[in-house]
Short mmCIF file of C-alpha atoms and ligand atoms in Angstrom, two decimals:
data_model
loop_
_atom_site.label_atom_id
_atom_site.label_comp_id
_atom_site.label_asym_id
_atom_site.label_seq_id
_atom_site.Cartn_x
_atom_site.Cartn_y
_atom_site.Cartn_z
CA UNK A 1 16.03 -1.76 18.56
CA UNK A 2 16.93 -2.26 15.17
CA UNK A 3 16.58 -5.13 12.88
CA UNK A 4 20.22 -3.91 11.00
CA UNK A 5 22.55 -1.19 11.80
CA UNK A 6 22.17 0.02 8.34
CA UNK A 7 18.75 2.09 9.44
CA UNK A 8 20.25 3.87 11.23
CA UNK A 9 23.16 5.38 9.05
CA UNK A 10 24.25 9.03 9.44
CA UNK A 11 22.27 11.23 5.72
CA UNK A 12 25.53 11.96 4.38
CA UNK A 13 26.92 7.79 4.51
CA UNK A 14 23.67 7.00 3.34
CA UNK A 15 23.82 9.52 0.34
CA UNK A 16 27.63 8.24 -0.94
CA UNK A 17 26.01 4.68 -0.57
CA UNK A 18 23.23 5.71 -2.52
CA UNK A 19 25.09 7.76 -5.49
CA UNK A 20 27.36 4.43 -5.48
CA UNK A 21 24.38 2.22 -5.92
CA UNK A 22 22.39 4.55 -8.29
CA UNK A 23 25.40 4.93 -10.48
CA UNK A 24 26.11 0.94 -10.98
CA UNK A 25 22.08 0.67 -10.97
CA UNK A 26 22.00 3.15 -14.22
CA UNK A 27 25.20 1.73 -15.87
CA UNK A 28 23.81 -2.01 -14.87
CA UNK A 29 19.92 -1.00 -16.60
CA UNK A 30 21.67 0.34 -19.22
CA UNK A 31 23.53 -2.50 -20.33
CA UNK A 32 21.25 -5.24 -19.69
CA UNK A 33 17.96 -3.80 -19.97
CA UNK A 34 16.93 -3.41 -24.22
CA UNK A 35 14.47 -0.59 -22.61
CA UNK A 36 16.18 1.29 -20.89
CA UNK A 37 19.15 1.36 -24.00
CA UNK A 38 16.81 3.21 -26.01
CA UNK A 39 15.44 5.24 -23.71
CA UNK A 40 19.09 6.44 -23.01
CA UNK A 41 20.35 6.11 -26.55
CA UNK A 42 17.10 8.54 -28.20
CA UNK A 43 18.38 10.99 -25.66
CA UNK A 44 21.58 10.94 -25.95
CA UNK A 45 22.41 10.11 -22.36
CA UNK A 46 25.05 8.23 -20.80
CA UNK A 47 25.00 6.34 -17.78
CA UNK A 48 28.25 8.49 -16.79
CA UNK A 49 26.05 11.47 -17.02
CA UNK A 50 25.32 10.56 -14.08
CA UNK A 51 27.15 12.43 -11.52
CA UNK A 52 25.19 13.02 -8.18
CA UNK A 53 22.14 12.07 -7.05
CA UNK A 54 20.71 15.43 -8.49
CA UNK A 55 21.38 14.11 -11.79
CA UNK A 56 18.50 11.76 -11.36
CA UNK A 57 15.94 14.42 -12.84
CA UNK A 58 17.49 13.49 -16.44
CA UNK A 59 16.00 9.85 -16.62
CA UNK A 60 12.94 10.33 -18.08
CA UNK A 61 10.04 8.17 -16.13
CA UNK A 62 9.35 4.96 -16.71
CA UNK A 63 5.29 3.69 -16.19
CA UNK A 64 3.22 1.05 -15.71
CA UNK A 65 2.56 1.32 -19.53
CA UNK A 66 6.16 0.85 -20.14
CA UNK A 67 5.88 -3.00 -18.21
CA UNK A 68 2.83 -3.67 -19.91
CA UNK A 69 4.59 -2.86 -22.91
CA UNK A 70 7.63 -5.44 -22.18
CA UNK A 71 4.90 -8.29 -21.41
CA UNK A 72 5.61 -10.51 -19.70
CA UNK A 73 9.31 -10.56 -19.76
CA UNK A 74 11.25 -7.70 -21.66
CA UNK A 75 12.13 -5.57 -18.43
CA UNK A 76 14.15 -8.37 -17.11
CA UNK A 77 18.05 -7.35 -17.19
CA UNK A 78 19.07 -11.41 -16.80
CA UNK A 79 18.13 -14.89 -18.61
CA UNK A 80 15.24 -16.42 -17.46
CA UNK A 81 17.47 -19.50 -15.65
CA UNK A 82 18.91 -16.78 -13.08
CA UNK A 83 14.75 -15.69 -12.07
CA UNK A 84 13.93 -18.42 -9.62
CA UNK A 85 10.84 -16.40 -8.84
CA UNK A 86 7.92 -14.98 -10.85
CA UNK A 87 5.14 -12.55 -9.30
CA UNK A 88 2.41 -10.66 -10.92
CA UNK A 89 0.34 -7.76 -9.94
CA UNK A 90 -3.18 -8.51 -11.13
CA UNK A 91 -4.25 -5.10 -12.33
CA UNK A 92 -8.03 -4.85 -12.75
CA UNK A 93 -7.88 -3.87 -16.36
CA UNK A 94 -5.32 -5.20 -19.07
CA UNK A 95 -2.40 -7.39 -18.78
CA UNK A 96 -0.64 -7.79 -15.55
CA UNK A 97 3.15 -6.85 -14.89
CA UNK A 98 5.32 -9.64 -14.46
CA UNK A 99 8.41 -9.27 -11.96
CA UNK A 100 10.68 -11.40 -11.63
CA UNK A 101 13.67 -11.89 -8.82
CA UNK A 102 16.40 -13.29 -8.39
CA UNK A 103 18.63 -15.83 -5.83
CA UNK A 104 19.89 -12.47 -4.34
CA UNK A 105 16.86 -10.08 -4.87
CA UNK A 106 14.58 -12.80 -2.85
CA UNK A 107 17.28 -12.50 -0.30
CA UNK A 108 17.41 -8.79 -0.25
CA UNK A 109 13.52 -8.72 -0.12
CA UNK A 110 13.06 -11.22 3.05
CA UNK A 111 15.85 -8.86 4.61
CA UNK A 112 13.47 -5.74 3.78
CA UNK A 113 10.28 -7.27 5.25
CA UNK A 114 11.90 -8.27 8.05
CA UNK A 115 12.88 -5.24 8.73
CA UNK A 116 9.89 -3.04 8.42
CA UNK A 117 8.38 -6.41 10.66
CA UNK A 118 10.79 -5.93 13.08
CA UNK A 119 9.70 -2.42 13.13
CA UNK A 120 6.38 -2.91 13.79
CA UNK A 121 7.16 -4.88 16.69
CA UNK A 122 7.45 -8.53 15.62
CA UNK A 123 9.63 -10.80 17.67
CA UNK A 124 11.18 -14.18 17.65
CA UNK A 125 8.54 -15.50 20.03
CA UNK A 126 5.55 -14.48 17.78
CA UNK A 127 3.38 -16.60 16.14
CA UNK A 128 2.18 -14.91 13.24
CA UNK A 129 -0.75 -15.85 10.86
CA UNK A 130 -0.22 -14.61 7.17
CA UNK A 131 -4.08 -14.10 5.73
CA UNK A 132 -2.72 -12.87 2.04
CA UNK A 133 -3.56 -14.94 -0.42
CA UNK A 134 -0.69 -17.07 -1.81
CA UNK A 135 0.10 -16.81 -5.09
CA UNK A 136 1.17 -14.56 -7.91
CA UNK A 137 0.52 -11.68 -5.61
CA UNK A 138 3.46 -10.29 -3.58
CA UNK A 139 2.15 -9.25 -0.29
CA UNK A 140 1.79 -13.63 1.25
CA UNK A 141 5.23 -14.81 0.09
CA UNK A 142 7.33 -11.59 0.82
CA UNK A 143 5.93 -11.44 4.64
CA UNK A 144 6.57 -14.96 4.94
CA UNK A 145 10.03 -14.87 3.73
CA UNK A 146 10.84 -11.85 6.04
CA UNK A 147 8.57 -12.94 8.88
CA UNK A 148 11.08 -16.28 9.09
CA UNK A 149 14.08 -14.15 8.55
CA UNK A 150 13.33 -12.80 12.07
CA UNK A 151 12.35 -16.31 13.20
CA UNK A 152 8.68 -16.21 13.86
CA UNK A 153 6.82 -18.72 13.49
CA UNK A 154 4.58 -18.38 10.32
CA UNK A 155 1.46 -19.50 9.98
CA UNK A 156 0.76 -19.62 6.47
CA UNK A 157 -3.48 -19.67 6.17
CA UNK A 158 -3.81 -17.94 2.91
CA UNK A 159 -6.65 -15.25 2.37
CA UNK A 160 -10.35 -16.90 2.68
CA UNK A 161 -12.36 -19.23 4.93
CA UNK A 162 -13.04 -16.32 7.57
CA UNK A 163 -14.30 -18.87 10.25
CA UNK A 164 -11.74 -21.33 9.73
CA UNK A 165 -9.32 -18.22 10.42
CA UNK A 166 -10.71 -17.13 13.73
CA UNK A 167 -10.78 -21.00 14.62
CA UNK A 168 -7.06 -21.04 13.90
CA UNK A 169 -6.57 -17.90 15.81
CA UNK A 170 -7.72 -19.04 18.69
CA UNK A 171 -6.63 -22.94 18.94
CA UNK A 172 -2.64 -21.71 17.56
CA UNK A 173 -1.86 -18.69 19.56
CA UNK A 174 -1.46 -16.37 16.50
CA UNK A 175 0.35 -12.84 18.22
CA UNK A 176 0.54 -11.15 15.03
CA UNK A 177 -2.10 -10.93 12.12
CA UNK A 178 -1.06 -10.18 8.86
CA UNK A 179 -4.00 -8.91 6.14
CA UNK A 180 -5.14 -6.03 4.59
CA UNK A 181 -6.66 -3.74 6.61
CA UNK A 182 -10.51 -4.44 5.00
CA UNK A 183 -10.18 -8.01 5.61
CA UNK A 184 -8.84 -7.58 9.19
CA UNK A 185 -12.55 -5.86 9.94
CA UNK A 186 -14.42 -8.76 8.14
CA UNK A 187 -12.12 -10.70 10.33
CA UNK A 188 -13.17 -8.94 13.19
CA UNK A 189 -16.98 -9.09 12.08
CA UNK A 190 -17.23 -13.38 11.89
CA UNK A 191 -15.32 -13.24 15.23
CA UNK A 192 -18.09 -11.18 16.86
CA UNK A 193 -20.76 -13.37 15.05
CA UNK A 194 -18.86 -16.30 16.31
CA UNK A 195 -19.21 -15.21 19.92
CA UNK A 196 -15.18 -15.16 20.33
CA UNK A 197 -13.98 -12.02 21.99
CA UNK A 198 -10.55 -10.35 21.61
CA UNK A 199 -9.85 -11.79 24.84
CA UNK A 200 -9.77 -15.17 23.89
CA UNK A 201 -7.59 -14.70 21.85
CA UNK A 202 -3.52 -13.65 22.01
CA UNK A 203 -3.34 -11.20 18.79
CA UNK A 204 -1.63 -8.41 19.96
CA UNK A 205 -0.24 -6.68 16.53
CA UNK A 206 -1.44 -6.24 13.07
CA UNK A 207 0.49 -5.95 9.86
CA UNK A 208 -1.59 -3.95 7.40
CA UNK A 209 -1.07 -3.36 4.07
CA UNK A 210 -1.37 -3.61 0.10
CA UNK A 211 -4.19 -1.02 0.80
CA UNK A 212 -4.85 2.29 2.49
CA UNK A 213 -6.90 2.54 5.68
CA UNK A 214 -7.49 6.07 7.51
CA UNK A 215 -6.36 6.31 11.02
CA UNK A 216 -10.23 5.83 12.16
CA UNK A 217 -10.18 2.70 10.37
CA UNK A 218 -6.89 1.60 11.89
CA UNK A 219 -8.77 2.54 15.86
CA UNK A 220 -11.29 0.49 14.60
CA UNK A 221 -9.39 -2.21 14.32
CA UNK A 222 -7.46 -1.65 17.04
CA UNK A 223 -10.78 -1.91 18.57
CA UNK A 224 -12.05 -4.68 17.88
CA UNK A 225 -9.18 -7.08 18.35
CA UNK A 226 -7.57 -4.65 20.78
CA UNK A 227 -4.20 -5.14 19.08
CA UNK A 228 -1.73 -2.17 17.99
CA UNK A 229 -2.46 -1.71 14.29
CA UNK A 230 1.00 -0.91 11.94
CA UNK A 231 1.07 0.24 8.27
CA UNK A 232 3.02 -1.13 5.78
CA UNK A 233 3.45 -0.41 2.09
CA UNK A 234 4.75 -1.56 -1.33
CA UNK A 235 4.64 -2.44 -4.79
CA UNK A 236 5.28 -5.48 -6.99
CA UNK A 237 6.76 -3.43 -9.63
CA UNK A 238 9.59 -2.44 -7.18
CA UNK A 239 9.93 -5.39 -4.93
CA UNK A 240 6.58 -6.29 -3.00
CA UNK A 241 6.18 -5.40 1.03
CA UNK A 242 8.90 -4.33 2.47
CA UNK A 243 9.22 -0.72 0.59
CA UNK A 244 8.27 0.93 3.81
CA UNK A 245 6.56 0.80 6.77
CA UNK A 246 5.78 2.12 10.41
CA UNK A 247 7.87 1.99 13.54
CA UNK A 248 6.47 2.24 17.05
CA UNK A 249 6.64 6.12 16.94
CA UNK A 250 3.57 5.52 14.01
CA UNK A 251 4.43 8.64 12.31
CA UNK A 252 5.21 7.90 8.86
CA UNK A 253 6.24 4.87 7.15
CA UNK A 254 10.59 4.78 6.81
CA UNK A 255 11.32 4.17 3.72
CA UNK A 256 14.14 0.96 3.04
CA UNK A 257 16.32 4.12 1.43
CA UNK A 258 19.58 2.21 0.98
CA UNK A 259 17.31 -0.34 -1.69
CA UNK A 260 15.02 2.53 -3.02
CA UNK A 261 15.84 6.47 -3.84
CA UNK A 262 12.66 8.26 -3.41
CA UNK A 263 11.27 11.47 -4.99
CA UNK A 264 8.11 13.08 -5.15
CA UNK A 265 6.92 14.77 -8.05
CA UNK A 266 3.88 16.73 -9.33
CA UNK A 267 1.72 14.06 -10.95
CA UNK A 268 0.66 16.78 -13.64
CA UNK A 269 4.10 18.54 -14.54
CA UNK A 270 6.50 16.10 -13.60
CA UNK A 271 8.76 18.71 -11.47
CA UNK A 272 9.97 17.52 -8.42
CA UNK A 273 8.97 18.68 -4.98
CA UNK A 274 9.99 19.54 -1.64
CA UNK A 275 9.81 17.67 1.38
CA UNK A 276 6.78 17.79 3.10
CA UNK A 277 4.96 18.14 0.04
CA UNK A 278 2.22 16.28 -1.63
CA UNK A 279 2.54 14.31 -4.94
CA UNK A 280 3.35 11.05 -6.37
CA UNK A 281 6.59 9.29 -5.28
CA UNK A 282 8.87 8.01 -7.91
CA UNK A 283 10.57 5.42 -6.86
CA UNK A 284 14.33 3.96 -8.45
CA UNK A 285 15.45 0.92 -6.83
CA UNK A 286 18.88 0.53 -6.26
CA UNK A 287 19.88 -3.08 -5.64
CA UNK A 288 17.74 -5.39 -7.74
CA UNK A 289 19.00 -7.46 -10.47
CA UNK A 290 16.44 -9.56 -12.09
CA UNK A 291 14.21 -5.97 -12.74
CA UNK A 292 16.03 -2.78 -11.86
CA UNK A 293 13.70 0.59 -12.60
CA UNK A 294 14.47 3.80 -13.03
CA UNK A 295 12.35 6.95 -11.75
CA UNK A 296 9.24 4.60 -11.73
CA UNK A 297 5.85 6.54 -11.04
CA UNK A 298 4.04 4.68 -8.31
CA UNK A 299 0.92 6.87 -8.84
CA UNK A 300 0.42 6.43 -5.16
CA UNK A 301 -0.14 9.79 -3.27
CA UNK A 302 1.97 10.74 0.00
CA UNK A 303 5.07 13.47 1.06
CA UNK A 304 8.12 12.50 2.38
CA UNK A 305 9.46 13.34 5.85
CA UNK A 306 13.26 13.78 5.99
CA UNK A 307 13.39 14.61 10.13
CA UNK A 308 15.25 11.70 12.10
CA UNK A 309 12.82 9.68 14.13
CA UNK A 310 12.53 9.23 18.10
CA UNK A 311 12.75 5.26 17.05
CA UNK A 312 16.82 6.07 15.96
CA UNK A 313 16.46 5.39 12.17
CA UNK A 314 17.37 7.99 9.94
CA UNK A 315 15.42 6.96 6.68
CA UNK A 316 12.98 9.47 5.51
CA UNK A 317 9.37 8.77 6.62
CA UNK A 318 6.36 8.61 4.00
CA UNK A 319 3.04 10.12 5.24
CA UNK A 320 0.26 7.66 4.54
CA UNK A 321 -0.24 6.78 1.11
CA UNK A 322 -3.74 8.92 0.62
CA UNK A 323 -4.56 7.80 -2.71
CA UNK A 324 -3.65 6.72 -5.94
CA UNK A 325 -3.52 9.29 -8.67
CA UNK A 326 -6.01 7.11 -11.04
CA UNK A 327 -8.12 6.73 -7.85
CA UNK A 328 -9.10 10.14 -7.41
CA UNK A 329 -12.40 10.90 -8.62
CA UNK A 330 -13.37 13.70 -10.97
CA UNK A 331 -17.23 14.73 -9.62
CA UNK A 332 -18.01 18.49 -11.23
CA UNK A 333 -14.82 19.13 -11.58
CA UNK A 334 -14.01 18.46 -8.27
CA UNK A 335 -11.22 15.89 -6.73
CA UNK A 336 -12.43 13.62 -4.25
CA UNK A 337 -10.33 10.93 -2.92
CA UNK A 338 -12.00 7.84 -1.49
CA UNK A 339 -10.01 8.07 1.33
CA UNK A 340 -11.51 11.32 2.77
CA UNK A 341 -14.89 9.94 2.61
CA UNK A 342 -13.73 6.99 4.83
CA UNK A 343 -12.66 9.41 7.45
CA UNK A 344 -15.56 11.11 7.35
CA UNK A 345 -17.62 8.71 7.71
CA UNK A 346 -15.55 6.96 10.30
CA UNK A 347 -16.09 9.74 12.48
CA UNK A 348 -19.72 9.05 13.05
CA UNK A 349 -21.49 7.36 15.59
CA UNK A 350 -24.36 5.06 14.52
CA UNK A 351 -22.71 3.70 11.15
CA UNK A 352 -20.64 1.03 10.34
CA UNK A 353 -17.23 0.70 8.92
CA UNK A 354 -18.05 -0.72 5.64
CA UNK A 355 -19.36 1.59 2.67
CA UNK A 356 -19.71 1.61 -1.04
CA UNK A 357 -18.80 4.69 -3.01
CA UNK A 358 -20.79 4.89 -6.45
CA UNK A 359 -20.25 7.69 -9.33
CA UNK A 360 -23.01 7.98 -12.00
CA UNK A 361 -24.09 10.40 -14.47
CA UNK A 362 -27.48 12.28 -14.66
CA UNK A 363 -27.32 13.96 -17.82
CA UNK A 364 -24.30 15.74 -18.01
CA UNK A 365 -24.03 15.78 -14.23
CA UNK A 366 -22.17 13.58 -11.88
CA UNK A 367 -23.97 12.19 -9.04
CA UNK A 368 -21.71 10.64 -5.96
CA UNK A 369 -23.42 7.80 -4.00
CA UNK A 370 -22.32 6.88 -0.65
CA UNK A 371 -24.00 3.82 0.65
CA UNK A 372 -22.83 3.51 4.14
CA UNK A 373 -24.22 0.48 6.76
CA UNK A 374 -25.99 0.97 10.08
CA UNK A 375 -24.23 -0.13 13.31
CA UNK A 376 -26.86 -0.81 14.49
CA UNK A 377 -30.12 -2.97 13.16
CA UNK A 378 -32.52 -1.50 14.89
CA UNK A 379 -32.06 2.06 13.45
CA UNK A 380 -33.96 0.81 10.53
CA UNK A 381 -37.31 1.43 12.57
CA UNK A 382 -36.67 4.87 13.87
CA UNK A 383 -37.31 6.60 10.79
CA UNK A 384 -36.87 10.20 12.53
CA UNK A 385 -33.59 8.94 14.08
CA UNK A 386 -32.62 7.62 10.52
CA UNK A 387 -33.43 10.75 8.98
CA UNK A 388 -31.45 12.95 11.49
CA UNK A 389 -28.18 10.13 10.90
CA UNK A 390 -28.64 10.67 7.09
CA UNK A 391 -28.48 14.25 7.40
CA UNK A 392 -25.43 13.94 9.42
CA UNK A 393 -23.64 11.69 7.02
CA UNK A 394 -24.50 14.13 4.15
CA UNK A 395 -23.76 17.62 5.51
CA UNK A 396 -20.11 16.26 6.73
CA UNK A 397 -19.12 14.84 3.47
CA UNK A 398 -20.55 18.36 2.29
CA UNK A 399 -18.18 20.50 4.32
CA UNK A 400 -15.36 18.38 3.66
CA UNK A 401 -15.90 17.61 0.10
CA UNK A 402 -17.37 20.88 -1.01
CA UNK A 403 -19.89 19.10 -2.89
CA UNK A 404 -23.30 17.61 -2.60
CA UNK A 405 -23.34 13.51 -2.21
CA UNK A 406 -26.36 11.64 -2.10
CA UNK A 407 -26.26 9.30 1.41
CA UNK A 408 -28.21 5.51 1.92
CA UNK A 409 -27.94 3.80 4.76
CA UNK A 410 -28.41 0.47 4.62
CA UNK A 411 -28.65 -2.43 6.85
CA UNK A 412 -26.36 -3.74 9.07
CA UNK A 413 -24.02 -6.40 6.71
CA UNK A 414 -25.35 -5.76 3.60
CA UNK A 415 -22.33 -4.75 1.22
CA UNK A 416 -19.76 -6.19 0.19
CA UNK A 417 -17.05 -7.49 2.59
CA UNK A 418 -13.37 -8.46 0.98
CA UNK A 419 -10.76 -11.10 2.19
CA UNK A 420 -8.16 -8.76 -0.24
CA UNK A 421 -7.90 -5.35 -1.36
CA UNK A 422 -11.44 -3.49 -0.73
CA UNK A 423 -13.27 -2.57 -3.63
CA UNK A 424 -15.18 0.14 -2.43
CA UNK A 425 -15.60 2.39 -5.62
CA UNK A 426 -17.81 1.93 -8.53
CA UNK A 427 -17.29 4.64 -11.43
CA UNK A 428 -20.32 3.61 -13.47
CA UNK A 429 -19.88 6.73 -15.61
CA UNK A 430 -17.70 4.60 -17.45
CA UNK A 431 -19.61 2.34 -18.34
CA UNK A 432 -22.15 4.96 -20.45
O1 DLL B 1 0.07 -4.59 -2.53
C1 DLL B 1 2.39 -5.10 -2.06
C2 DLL B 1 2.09 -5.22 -0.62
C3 DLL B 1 1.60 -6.40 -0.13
C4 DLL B 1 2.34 -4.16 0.25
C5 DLL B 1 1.36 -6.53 1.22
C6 DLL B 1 2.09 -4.29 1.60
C7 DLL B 1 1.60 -5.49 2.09
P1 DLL B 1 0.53 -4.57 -5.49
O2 DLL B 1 -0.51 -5.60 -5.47
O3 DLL B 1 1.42 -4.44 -6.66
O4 DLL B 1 1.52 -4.79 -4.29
O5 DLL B 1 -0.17 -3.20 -5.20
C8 DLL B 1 0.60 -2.04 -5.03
O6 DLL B 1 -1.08 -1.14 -3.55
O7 DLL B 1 0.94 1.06 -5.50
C9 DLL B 1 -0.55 1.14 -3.56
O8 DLL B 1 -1.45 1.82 -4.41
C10 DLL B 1 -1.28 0.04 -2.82
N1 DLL B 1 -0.72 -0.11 -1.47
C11 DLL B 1 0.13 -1.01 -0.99
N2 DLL B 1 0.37 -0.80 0.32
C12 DLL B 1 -0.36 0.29 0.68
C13 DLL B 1 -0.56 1.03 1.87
C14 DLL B 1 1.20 -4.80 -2.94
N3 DLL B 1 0.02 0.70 3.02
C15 DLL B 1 -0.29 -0.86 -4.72
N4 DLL B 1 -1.38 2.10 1.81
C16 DLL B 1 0.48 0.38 -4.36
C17 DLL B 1 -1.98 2.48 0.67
C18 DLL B 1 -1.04 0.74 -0.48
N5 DLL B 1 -1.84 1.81 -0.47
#
């Protein structure tokens, strides 16, 4: 079942729509948006240069530098009086970008969310529980907007007071639970300590998102609340949630492509690539009007599958976003993204899901840390045991990593736990 007819729309309908869009999208930046007049003007282009979709590849990017650069407002292509809605993405360094939406784009957004909602499985009848924090951050307000749209009832708790969440969990009914994926395993965690199993409660679906999680992670969760787990992903900078997300078939994410035209492209040369392979997507949005962008570089890591899906929808399907192109660490000359640690060490018995990933410098030489938790307390006596575990640990992330990482283990609970996006890396190299 689909939430809107429109998903399932025959490639060559969904290409004239897109041209249509793309065209008024250009003409519409190009007018309104001081930015995106220069950008066109120092190259000479024209909006009417722009015949077919092809002609895309002659927009030159446009980056996160580029919105820091317009702080906080000068990407907006209306006044201020038609925004009726202002969201941020924090950033962990610098100035955060500003977005802005408006009457329609907050209408076009809920429609998205509840879509890729819809997707995942949610119903009328649900009673879902929104653990995002509110605020300038997208990911609380744009599920609850499209969680109503399908008429769920929304439970809106916020990020934060872990017991207090389980508590509600239980005593409301929630069906669906919507959080990052790191948080729903803390979740998980003070649900345990609590002495409330999965079968007291009636979760049976999880919304995931904002971050990345491996599949293992995903079973884990699955696990532990014995739910389905779903991916979802998205940006501020383009709209928030509701960019893509999973269906029931759980192989890719479909992409909302009558909203967003997609490319990927090599993160180091620019050129575009094929289908099925790896790079950054680039995304252009095609509707918005408070902050249309063109050829934006997500920096987020993934290949796009153009095959039609078992579930009926034709939109192209994004693998699973594997990392972010300023995530990927640099250790001896060597590219390691966080996320294949995480499935490494997923796959072994006797440690816990939570780990800490830290970079230093010994001399010239970088040194990768992976702290990594014991399941299981009582490990911390059997020092052979221990030993053997370590060794484990060390000579998978060897063979997958082609490099030598030094492995704790630590006890049970000891790092970090997050009620948002994980913070699991710390590049101290930096720092010296
Ligand atoms: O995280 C929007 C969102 C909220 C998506 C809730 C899904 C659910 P930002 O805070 O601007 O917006 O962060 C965007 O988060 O470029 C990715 O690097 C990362 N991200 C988001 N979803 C996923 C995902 C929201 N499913 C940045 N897998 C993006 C991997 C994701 N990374």
């Amino acid at each position: 079942m689909l939430f809107s007819k429109i998903e399932a729309l025959g490639r060559v309908k969904l290409e004239e729509l897109q041209l249509e869009r793309l065209r008024n999208t250009v003409d519409y930046a190009y007018k309104n948006v001081p930015f995106y007049r220069k950008l066109f003007d120092e190259r000479g282009l024209r909006p009417e240069d722009i015949k077919t979709l092809k002609d895309i590849t002659k927009i030159p990017f446009t980056t996160k530098d580029d919105l820091r650069g317009a702080y906080p407002y000068g990407m907006f292509a209306v006044p201020l009086r038609k925004v009726v809605r202002i969201h941020a993405s924090s950033g962990t360094t610098g100035k955060p970008t500003v977005v802005g939406y408006t009457r329609k784009d907050i209408e076009t957004w809920a429609e998205l969310v509840a879509r890729i909602a819809f997707m995942a499985g949610v119903r009328e009848e649900d009673i879902a529980q929104i653990a995002f924090s509110y605020g300038l951050f997208t990911g609380a307000f744009g599920l609850h907007y499209g969680l109503e749209k399908i008429g769920a009832t929304v439970i809106p708790i916020s990020s934060g007071n872990t017991e207090r969440q389980i508590r509600i969990m239980k005593d409301f009914g929630s069906t669906v639970l919507v959080s990052t994926p790191s948080y729903a395993l803390y979740m998980a965690e003070i649900a345990d300590e609590m002495g409330i199993k999965s079968s007291e409660l009636k979760l049976r679906l999880g919304l995931f998102g904002a971050e990345g999680s491996t599949k293992e992670m995903k079973r884990e969760i699955e696990r532990r609340f014995n739910i389905v787990a779903t991916e979802n992903y998205g940006l501020s900078e383009i709209i928030g949630p509701g960019v893509s997300g999973e269906c029931h078939v759980k192989e890719g994410l479909h992409i909302a492509e009558d909203h967003f035209l997609v490319e990927i492209i090599d993160p180091d040369t620019g050129e575009n690539l094929d289908y099925g392979e790896k790079g950054e997507l680039v995304i252009t949005t095609l509707t918005k009007e408070a902050m249309p962008l063109l050829r934006y570089r997500t920096r987020d890591i993934t290949s796009l599958n153009p095959e039609p899906c078992k579930c009926g929808r034709t939109f192209v399907r994004m693998s699973p976003v594997q990392g972010r192109t300023d995530d990927m660490l640099i250790i001896r000359g060597v590219n390691v993204y966080p996320s294949q640690i995480e499935s490494v060490l997923m796959g072994i018995k006797g440690i816990g899901p939570h780990y800490e990933i830290i970079v230093t410098k010994k001399g010239y030489l970088d040194e990768l840390t992976v702290n990594v938790e014991l399941a299981d307390p009582e490990m911390l006596e059997k020092h052979r045991l221990l030993e053997e575990l370590k060794e484990t640990v060390r000579s998978k992330l060897k063979s997958v990593l082609q490099i030598d990482v030094n492995v704790r283990l630590v006890e049970p609970k000891s790092l970090a736990r997050f009620e948002g996006k994980a913070k699991r890396v710390k590049d101290l190299r930096k720092q010296s």
